[in-house]
């Protein structure tokens, strides 16, 4: 009986030891899994943080030029709108220059050359202290322009009934298009015009105020005196144009035609 009891205790002890060993192994595995999971989580978190930081840097790099371009676009729109007041009431500006070539200051001084057009493709000088940048912009301007309201034959004088205003894109008009009806008053067409055709200054001439062979009055003004004499015009001329006149004495003089058809000479 005693021998059997010792054997039983020995088997029990080995059984318990086996269980303990398995538990230790399981615990070790659990600890390893936990550590692996923790390490994986930390690495994933680190990657996410790095990605987030990179995103912030990239966004800052992108957002800053975009914001600067938007502000500059607003400034350019206001600048062109002010200078086109009376011609256009709708101005849209598009900057064609690359964002990395835009001026670095927030309020650059803007200018264009004196004879530059103010719509279509325009080069704008932007100054920031000692920095100068040339910007390429496109300006769309909408307003009124003069078109033929009825057929006009070459050599005919334009009348209020033969012209009218039309609204549209001024930047798409041909060169020297007429925008004001007063510009065609008493003008003569140099070519045939069809209804709806935009009128250009190159298509017109002013009506002759005097014609060659016409008797005209020549008025010479000097310091403290004024002399009037008649002569014969040698060429056609409109108001404010030069006319040559042969005087009764045979002398040829030149002067400017005034609104009354007189020839003015300043001595």
mmCIF file of C-alpha atoms in Angstrom:
data_model
loop_
_atom_site.group_PDB
_atom_site.id
_atom_site.type_symbol
_atom_site.label_atom_id
_atom_site.label_comp_id
_atom_site.label_asym_id
_atom_site.label_seq_id
_atom_site.Cartn_x
_atom_site.Cartn_y
_atom_site.Cartn_z
ATOM 1 C CA UNK A 1 0.000 0.000 0.000
ATOM 2 C CA UNK A 2 2.796 2.358 0.900
ATOM 3 C CA UNK A 3 4.596 1.623 -2.381
ATOM 4 C CA UNK A 4 1.417 2.315 -4.354
ATOM 5 C CA UNK A 5 0.928 5.585 -2.511
ATOM 6 C CA UNK A 6 4.445 6.722 -3.380
ATOM 7 C CA UNK A 7 3.902 5.860 -7.052
ATOM 8 C CA UNK A 8 0.625 7.767 -7.072
ATOM 9 C CA UNK A 9 2.268 10.816 -5.560
ATOM 10 C CA UNK A 10 5.079 10.596 -8.106
ATOM 11 C CA UNK A 11 2.624 10.474 -11.056
ATOM 12 C CA UNK A 12 0.638 13.357 -9.550
ATOM 13 C CA UNK A 13 3.781 15.427 -9.151
ATOM 14 C CA UNK A 14 4.829 14.810 -12.766
ATOM 15 C CA UNK A 15 1.289 15.692 -13.904
ATOM 16 C CA UNK A 16 1.329 18.959 -11.985
ATOM 17 C CA UNK A 17 4.806 19.763 -13.277
ATOM 18 C CA UNK A 18 3.619 19.159 -16.830
ATOM 19 C CA UNK A 19 0.673 21.423 -16.325
ATOM 20 C CA UNK A 20 2.896 24.129 -14.852
ATOM 21 C CA UNK A 21 5.298 23.816 -17.760
ATOM 22 C CA UNK A 22 2.470 24.171 -20.269
ATOM 23 C CA UNK A 23 1.123 27.176 -18.372
ATOM 24 C CA UNK A 24 4.537 28.759 -18.371
ATOM 25 C CA UNK A 25 4.848 28.095 -22.108
ATOM 26 C CA UNK A 26 1.387 29.510 -22.754
ATOM 27 C CA UNK A 27 2.194 32.576 -20.675
ATOM 28 C CA UNK A 28 5.432 33.034 -22.554
ATOM 29 C CA UNK A 29 3.585 32.777 -25.861
ATOM 30 C CA UNK A 30 0.951 35.247 -24.646
ATOM 31 C CA UNK A 31 3.653 37.646 -23.545
ATOM 32 C CA UNK A 32 5.395 37.307 -26.902
ATOM 33 C CA UNK A 33 2.134 37.892 -28.783
ATOM 34 C CA UNK A 34 1.383 40.887 -26.595
ATOM 35 C CA UNK A 35 4.849 42.290 -27.184
ATOM 36 C CA UNK A 36 4.580 41.696 -30.933
ATOM 37 C CA UNK A 37 1.178 43.365 -31.030
ATOM 38 C CA UNK A 38 2.465 46.267 -28.966
ATOM 39 C CA UNK A 39 5.529 46.646 -31.184
ATOM 40 C CA UNK A 40 3.390 46.490 -34.324
ATOM 41 C CA UNK A 41 1.024 49.106 -32.924
ATOM 42 C CA UNK A 42 3.889 51.422 -32.029
ATOM 43 C CA UNK A 43 5.447 51.036 -35.465
ATOM 44 C CA UNK A 44 2.099 51.644 -37.139
ATOM 45 C CA UNK A 45 1.506 54.678 -34.977
ATOM 46 C CA UNK A 46 4.972 55.995 -35.792
ATOM 47 C CA UNK A 47 4.353 55.520 -39.523
ATOM 48 C CA UNK A 48 1.001 57.292 -39.248
ATOM 49 C CA UNK A 49 2.569 60.197 -37.372
ATOM 50 C CA UNK A 50 5.335 60.512 -39.964
ATOM 51 C CA UNK A 51 2.772 60.426 -42.770
ATOM 52 C CA UNK A 52 0.685 63.036 -40.967
ATOM 53 C CA UNK A 53 3.696 65.305 -40.497
ATOM 54 C CA UNK A 54 4.660 64.922 -44.143
ATOM 55 C CA UNK A 55 1.080 65.766 -45.095
ATOM 56 C CA UNK A 56 1.200 68.927 -43.007
ATOM 57 C CA UNK A 57 4.482 69.998 -44.614
ATOM 58 C CA UNK A 58 3.208 69.282 -48.135
ATOM 59 C CA UNK A 59 -0.079 71.064 -47.424
ATOM 60 C CA UNK A 60 1.809 74.081 -46.105
ATOM 61 C CA UNK A 61 4.026 74.160 -49.172
ATOM 62 C CA UNK A 62 1.041 73.890 -51.498
ATOM 63 C CA UNK A 63 -1.371 76.070 -49.588
ATOM 64 C CA UNK A 64 0.965 79.035 -49.255
ATOM 65 C CA UNK A 65 1.503 79.569 -53.037
ATOM 66 C CA UNK A 66 -2.182 78.898 -53.701
ATOM 67 C CA UNK A 67 -3.230 81.480 -51.124
ATOM 68 C CA UNK A 68 -0.696 83.952 -52.505
ATOM 69 C CA UNK A 69 -1.964 83.352 -56.052
ATOM 70 C CA UNK A 70 -5.589 83.848 -54.962
ATOM 71 C CA UNK A 71 -4.747 87.112 -53.197
ATOM 72 C CA UNK A 72 -2.753 88.325 -56.195
ATOM 73 C CA UNK A 73 -5.589 87.387 -58.543
ATOM 74 C CA UNK A 74 -7.997 89.481 -56.464
ATOM 75 C CA UNK A 75 -5.575 92.421 -56.546
ATOM 76 C CA UNK A 76 -5.140 92.147 -60.310
ATOM 77 C CA UNK A 77 -8.904 91.956 -60.848
ATOM 78 C CA UNK A 78 -9.434 95.105 -58.777
ATOM 79 C CA UNK A 79 -6.534 96.849 -60.544
ATOM 80 C CA UNK A 80 -7.844 96.145 -64.053
ATOM 81 C CA UNK A 81 -11.472 96.823 -63.060
ATOM 82 C CA UNK A 82 -10.497 100.295 -61.871
ATOM 83 C CA UNK A 83 -8.696 101.118 -65.107
ATOM 84 C CA UNK A 84 -11.438 99.700 -67.318
ATOM 85 C CA UNK A 85 -14.214 101.547 -65.510
ATOM 86 C CA UNK A 86 -16.490 103.146 -68.095
ATOM 87 C CA UNK A 87 -15.607 100.520 -70.691
ATOM 88 C CA UNK A 88 -16.170 97.228 -68.893
ATOM 89 C CA UNK A 89 -18.289 96.298 -65.867
ATOM 90 C CA UNK A 90 -17.226 92.635 -65.810
ATOM 91 C CA UNK A 91 -13.538 91.762 -65.576
ATOM 92 C CA UNK A 92 -12.057 88.277 -65.123
ATOM 93 C CA UNK A 93 -8.295 87.885 -64.633
ATOM 94 C CA UNK A 94 -6.393 84.607 -65.018
ATOM 95 C CA UNK A 95 -2.737 84.390 -63.960
ATOM 96 C CA UNK A 96 -0.691 82.328 -66.419
ATOM 97 C CA UNK A 97 2.622 82.665 -64.589
ATOM 98 C CA UNK A 98 3.739 79.631 -62.555
ATOM 99 C CA UNK A 99 2.971 79.982 -58.792
ATOM 100 C CA UNK A 100 6.649 79.641 -57.851
ATOM 101 C CA UNK A 101 7.439 82.740 -59.965
ATOM 102 C CA UNK A 102 4.903 85.020 -58.287
ATOM 103 C CA UNK A 103 6.065 87.995 -56.167
ATOM 104 C CA UNK A 104 6.758 87.142 -52.542
ATOM 105 C CA UNK A 105 5.144 90.183 -50.896
ATOM 106 C CA UNK A 106 1.439 90.461 -50.101
ATOM 107 C CA UNK A 107 0.797 93.832 -51.782
ATOM 108 C CA UNK A 108 3.000 94.234 -54.875
ATOM 109 C CA UNK A 109 2.884 97.471 -56.855
ATOM 110 C CA UNK A 110 1.321 96.697 -60.241
ATOM 111 C CA UNK A 111 1.906 98.483 -63.538
ATOM 112 C CA UNK A 112 1.865 98.046 -67.311
ATOM 113 C CA UNK A 113 3.652 99.978 -70.032
ATOM 114 C CA UNK A 114 1.982 103.209 -71.057
ATOM 115 C CA UNK A 115 0.699 102.063 -74.455
ATOM 116 C CA UNK A 116 -0.198 98.505 -73.429
ATOM 117 C CA UNK A 117 -3.716 97.214 -73.984
ATOM 118 C CA UNK A 118 -5.723 96.378 -70.870
ATOM 119 C CA UNK A 119 -7.443 93.209 -72.013
ATOM 120 C CA UNK A 120 -6.466 89.957 -73.663
ATOM 121 C CA UNK A 121 -2.958 88.695 -72.883
ATOM 122 C CA UNK A 122 -1.168 91.347 -70.838
ATOM 123 C CA UNK A 123 2.290 91.561 -69.236
ATOM 124 C CA UNK A 124 2.129 93.105 -65.766
ATOM 125 C CA UNK A 125 5.102 94.311 -63.736
ATOM 126 C CA UNK A 126 4.805 93.458 -60.019
ATOM 127 C CA UNK A 127 7.246 95.184 -57.640
ATOM 128 C CA UNK A 128 8.072 94.126 -54.081
ATOM 129 C CA UNK A 129 10.736 96.427 -52.601
ATOM 130 C CA UNK A 130 13.829 95.477 -54.656
ATOM 131 C CA UNK A 131 12.134 92.504 -56.292
ATOM 132 C CA UNK A 132 10.584 92.734 -59.772
ATOM 133 C CA UNK A 133 8.472 90.039 -61.356
ATOM 134 C CA UNK A 134 6.832 90.100 -64.782
ATOM 135 C CA UNK A 135 3.470 88.366 -64.738
ATOM 136 C CA UNK A 136 1.623 86.969 -67.727
ATOM 137 C CA UNK A 137 -2.109 87.365 -67.242
ATOM 138 C CA UNK A 138 -5.211 87.021 -69.374
ATOM 139 C CA UNK A 139 -7.912 89.648 -68.919
ATOM 140 C CA UNK A 140 -11.470 89.014 -70.053
ATOM 141 C CA UNK A 141 -13.476 92.245 -70.232
ATOM 142 C CA UNK A 142 -17.165 92.508 -71.061
ATOM 143 C CA UNK A 143 -18.782 95.764 -72.156
ATOM 144 C CA UNK A 144 -20.423 97.684 -74.994
ATOM 145 C CA UNK A 145 -18.981 98.295 -78.438
ATOM 146 C CA UNK A 146 -20.259 99.907 -81.648
ATOM 147 C CA UNK A 147 -21.611 97.805 -84.514
ATOM 148 C CA UNK A 148 -23.392 98.598 -87.746
ATOM 149 C CA UNK A 149 -27.164 98.575 -87.227
ATOM 150 C CA UNK A 150 -27.900 98.588 -90.958
ATOM 151 C CA UNK A 151 -25.973 98.143 -94.209
ATOM 152 C CA UNK A 152 -23.564 101.049 -94.785
ATOM 153 C CA UNK A 153 -22.117 101.726 -98.224
ATOM 154 C CA UNK A 154 -18.539 102.818 -98.687
ATOM 155 C CA UNK A 155 -18.225 106.598 -98.655
ATOM 156 C CA UNK A 156 -21.475 107.072 -96.736
ATOM 157 C CA UNK A 157 -21.685 109.179 -93.602
ATOM 158 C CA UNK A 158 -22.660 107.328 -90.456
ATOM 159 C CA UNK A 159 -25.901 108.427 -88.837
ATOM 160 C CA UNK A 160 -27.487 107.547 -85.461
ATOM 161 C CA UNK A 161 -29.712 105.071 -87.328
ATOM 162 C CA UNK A 162 -26.797 103.240 -88.956
ATOM 163 C CA UNK A 163 -24.941 102.301 -85.754
ATOM 164 C CA UNK A 164 -25.832 100.825 -82.372
ATOM 165 C CA UNK A 165 -24.214 99.415 -79.234
ATOM 166 C CA UNK A 166 -23.767 95.700 -78.611
ATOM 167 C CA UNK A 167 -22.634 93.978 -75.414
ATOM 168 C CA UNK A 168 -19.921 91.340 -75.538
ATOM 169 C CA UNK A 169 -16.312 90.387 -74.877
ATOM 170 C CA UNK A 170 -14.082 93.373 -75.582
ATOM 171 C CA UNK A 171 -10.950 91.222 -75.499
ATOM 172 C CA UNK A 172 -12.216 89.282 -78.523
ATOM 173 C CA UNK A 173 -12.783 92.352 -80.713
ATOM 174 C CA UNK A 174 -10.536 93.269 -83.656
ATOM 175 C CA UNK A 175 -7.889 95.981 -83.088
ATOM 176 C CA UNK A 176 -9.044 99.591 -82.588
ATOM 177 C CA UNK A 177 -12.694 98.644 -82.225
ATOM 178 C CA UNK A 178 -14.957 101.615 -81.490
ATOM 179 C CA UNK A 179 -16.501 101.582 -78.001
ATOM 180 C CA UNK A 180 -18.220 104.970 -77.930
ATOM 181 C CA UNK A 181 -20.931 106.217 -80.294
ATOM 182 C CA UNK A 182 -19.427 109.705 -80.119
ATOM 183 C CA UNK A 183 -16.353 108.373 -81.937
ATOM 184 C CA UNK A 184 -18.372 107.733 -85.094
ATOM 185 C CA UNK A 185 -20.339 110.962 -85.073
ATOM 186 C CA UNK A 186 -20.071 112.656 -88.481
ATOM 187 C CA UNK A 187 -17.657 109.939 -89.631
ATOM 188 C CA UNK A 188 -17.554 108.495 -93.132
ATOM 189 C CA UNK A 189 -17.148 104.781 -93.796
ATOM 190 C CA UNK A 190 -14.175 103.733 -95.894
ATOM 191 C CA UNK A 191 -15.709 100.334 -96.697
ATOM 192 C CA UNK A 192 -19.038 98.554 -96.932
ATOM 193 C CA UNK A 193 -20.417 97.504 -93.536
ATOM 194 C CA UNK A 194 -22.936 94.774 -92.747
ATOM 195 C CA UNK A 195 -25.356 94.729 -89.787
ATOM 196 C CA UNK A 196 -23.769 93.485 -86.563
ATOM 197 C CA UNK A 197 -20.218 94.090 -87.783
ATOM 198 C CA UNK A 198 -17.926 95.668 -85.151
ATOM 199 C CA UNK A 199 -16.717 99.047 -86.363
ATOM 200 C CA UNK A 200 -12.999 99.817 -86.251
ATOM 201 C CA UNK A 201 -11.404 103.239 -86.376
ATOM 202 C CA UNK A 202 -9.419 102.111 -89.403
ATOM 203 C CA UNK A 203 -12.734 101.728 -91.278
ATOM 204 C CA UNK A 204 -13.639 105.402 -90.793
ATOM 205 C CA UNK A 205 -12.499 108.875 -91.552
ATOM 206 C CA UNK A 206 -13.829 112.138 -90.306
ATOM 207 C CA UNK A 207 -16.156 114.066 -92.561
ATOM 208 C CA UNK A 208 -14.349 116.763 -94.505
ATOM 209 C CA UNK A 209 -14.850 120.169 -92.938
ATOM 210 C CA UNK A 210 -13.284 121.836 -95.939
ATOM 211 C CA UNK A 211 -12.643 120.527 -99.436
ATOM 212 C CA UNK A 212 -10.005 121.280 -102.029
ATOM 213 C CA UNK A 213 -10.915 124.368 -104.108
ATOM 214 C CA UNK A 214 -13.169 125.782 -101.385
ATOM 215 C CA UNK A 215 -12.802 129.445 -100.396
ATOM 216 C CA UNK A 216 -11.722 129.619 -96.754
ATOM 217 C CA UNK A 217 -10.902 132.277 -94.188
ATOM 218 C CA UNK A 218 -7.352 132.257 -92.852
ATOM 219 C CA UNK A 219 -6.903 133.710 -89.366
ATOM 220 C CA UNK A 220 -3.358 134.506 -88.262
ATOM 221 C CA UNK A 221 -2.831 135.189 -84.560
ATOM 222 C CA UNK A 222 0.308 136.766 -83.145
ATOM 223 C CA UNK A 223 1.344 138.589 -80.012
ATOM 224 C CA UNK A 224 -0.905 141.621 -79.886
ATOM 225 C CA UNK A 225 -2.388 141.286 -83.376
ATOM 226 C CA UNK A 226 -4.834 139.273 -85.476
ATOM 227 C CA UNK A 227 -4.997 139.194 -89.294
ATOM 228 C CA UNK A 228 -7.780 137.745 -91.455
ATOM 229 C CA UNK A 229 -7.519 136.963 -95.156
ATOM 230 C CA UNK A 230 -9.205 134.717 -97.692
ATOM 231 C CA UNK A 231 -7.642 131.978 -99.747
ATOM 232 C CA UNK A 232 -8.369 128.730 -101.567
ATOM 233 C CA UNK A 233 -7.991 125.336 -99.867
ATOM 234 C CA UNK A 234 -5.585 123.014 -101.645
ATOM 235 C CA UNK A 235 -6.663 119.783 -99.910
ATOM 236 C CA UNK A 236 -9.536 118.169 -98.098
ATOM 237 C CA UNK A 237 -9.323 118.325 -94.306
ATOM 238 C CA UNK A 238 -11.421 117.478 -91.278
ATOM 239 C CA UNK A 239 -11.607 119.413 -88.032
ATOM 240 C CA UNK A 240 -8.212 119.567 -86.259
ATOM 241 C CA UNK A 241 -6.383 118.455 -89.416
ATOM 242 C CA UNK A 242 -3.871 120.538 -91.349
ATOM 243 C CA UNK A 243 -4.934 122.327 -94.516
ATOM 244 C CA UNK A 244 -2.848 124.144 -97.114
ATOM 245 C CA UNK A 245 -4.227 127.390 -98.500
ATOM 246 C CA UNK A 246 -3.139 129.496 -101.461
ATOM 247 C CA UNK A 247 -3.589 133.154 -100.653
ATOM 248 C CA UNK A 248 -4.614 135.801 -103.191
ATOM 249 C CA UNK A 249 -0.980 136.904 -103.320
ATOM 250 C CA UNK A 250 -0.007 133.410 -104.467
ATOM 251 C CA UNK A 251 1.679 132.555 -101.161
ATOM 252 C CA UNK A 252 0.859 129.088 -99.744
ATOM 253 C CA UNK A 253 0.282 128.826 -95.995
ATOM 254 C CA UNK A 254 -0.661 125.956 -93.728
ATOM 255 C CA UNK A 255 -2.912 125.923 -90.690
ATOM 256 C CA UNK A 256 -5.321 123.870 -88.602
ATOM 257 C CA UNK A 257 -9.008 123.596 -89.458
ATOM 258 C CA UNK A 258 -11.347 124.669 -86.658
ATOM 259 C CA UNK A 259 -14.970 123.622 -86.144
ATOM 260 C CA UNK A 260 -16.189 126.611 -88.181
ATOM 261 C CA UNK A 261 -14.066 125.671 -91.202
ATOM 262 C CA UNK A 262 -11.549 128.473 -90.692
ATOM 263 C CA UNK A 263 -7.806 127.946 -91.027
ATOM 264 C CA UNK A 264 -5.935 128.989 -87.886
ATOM 265 C CA UNK A 265 -2.279 130.024 -87.986
ATOM 266 C CA UNK A 266 -0.262 130.902 -84.890
ATOM 267 C CA UNK A 267 2.644 133.254 -85.591
#
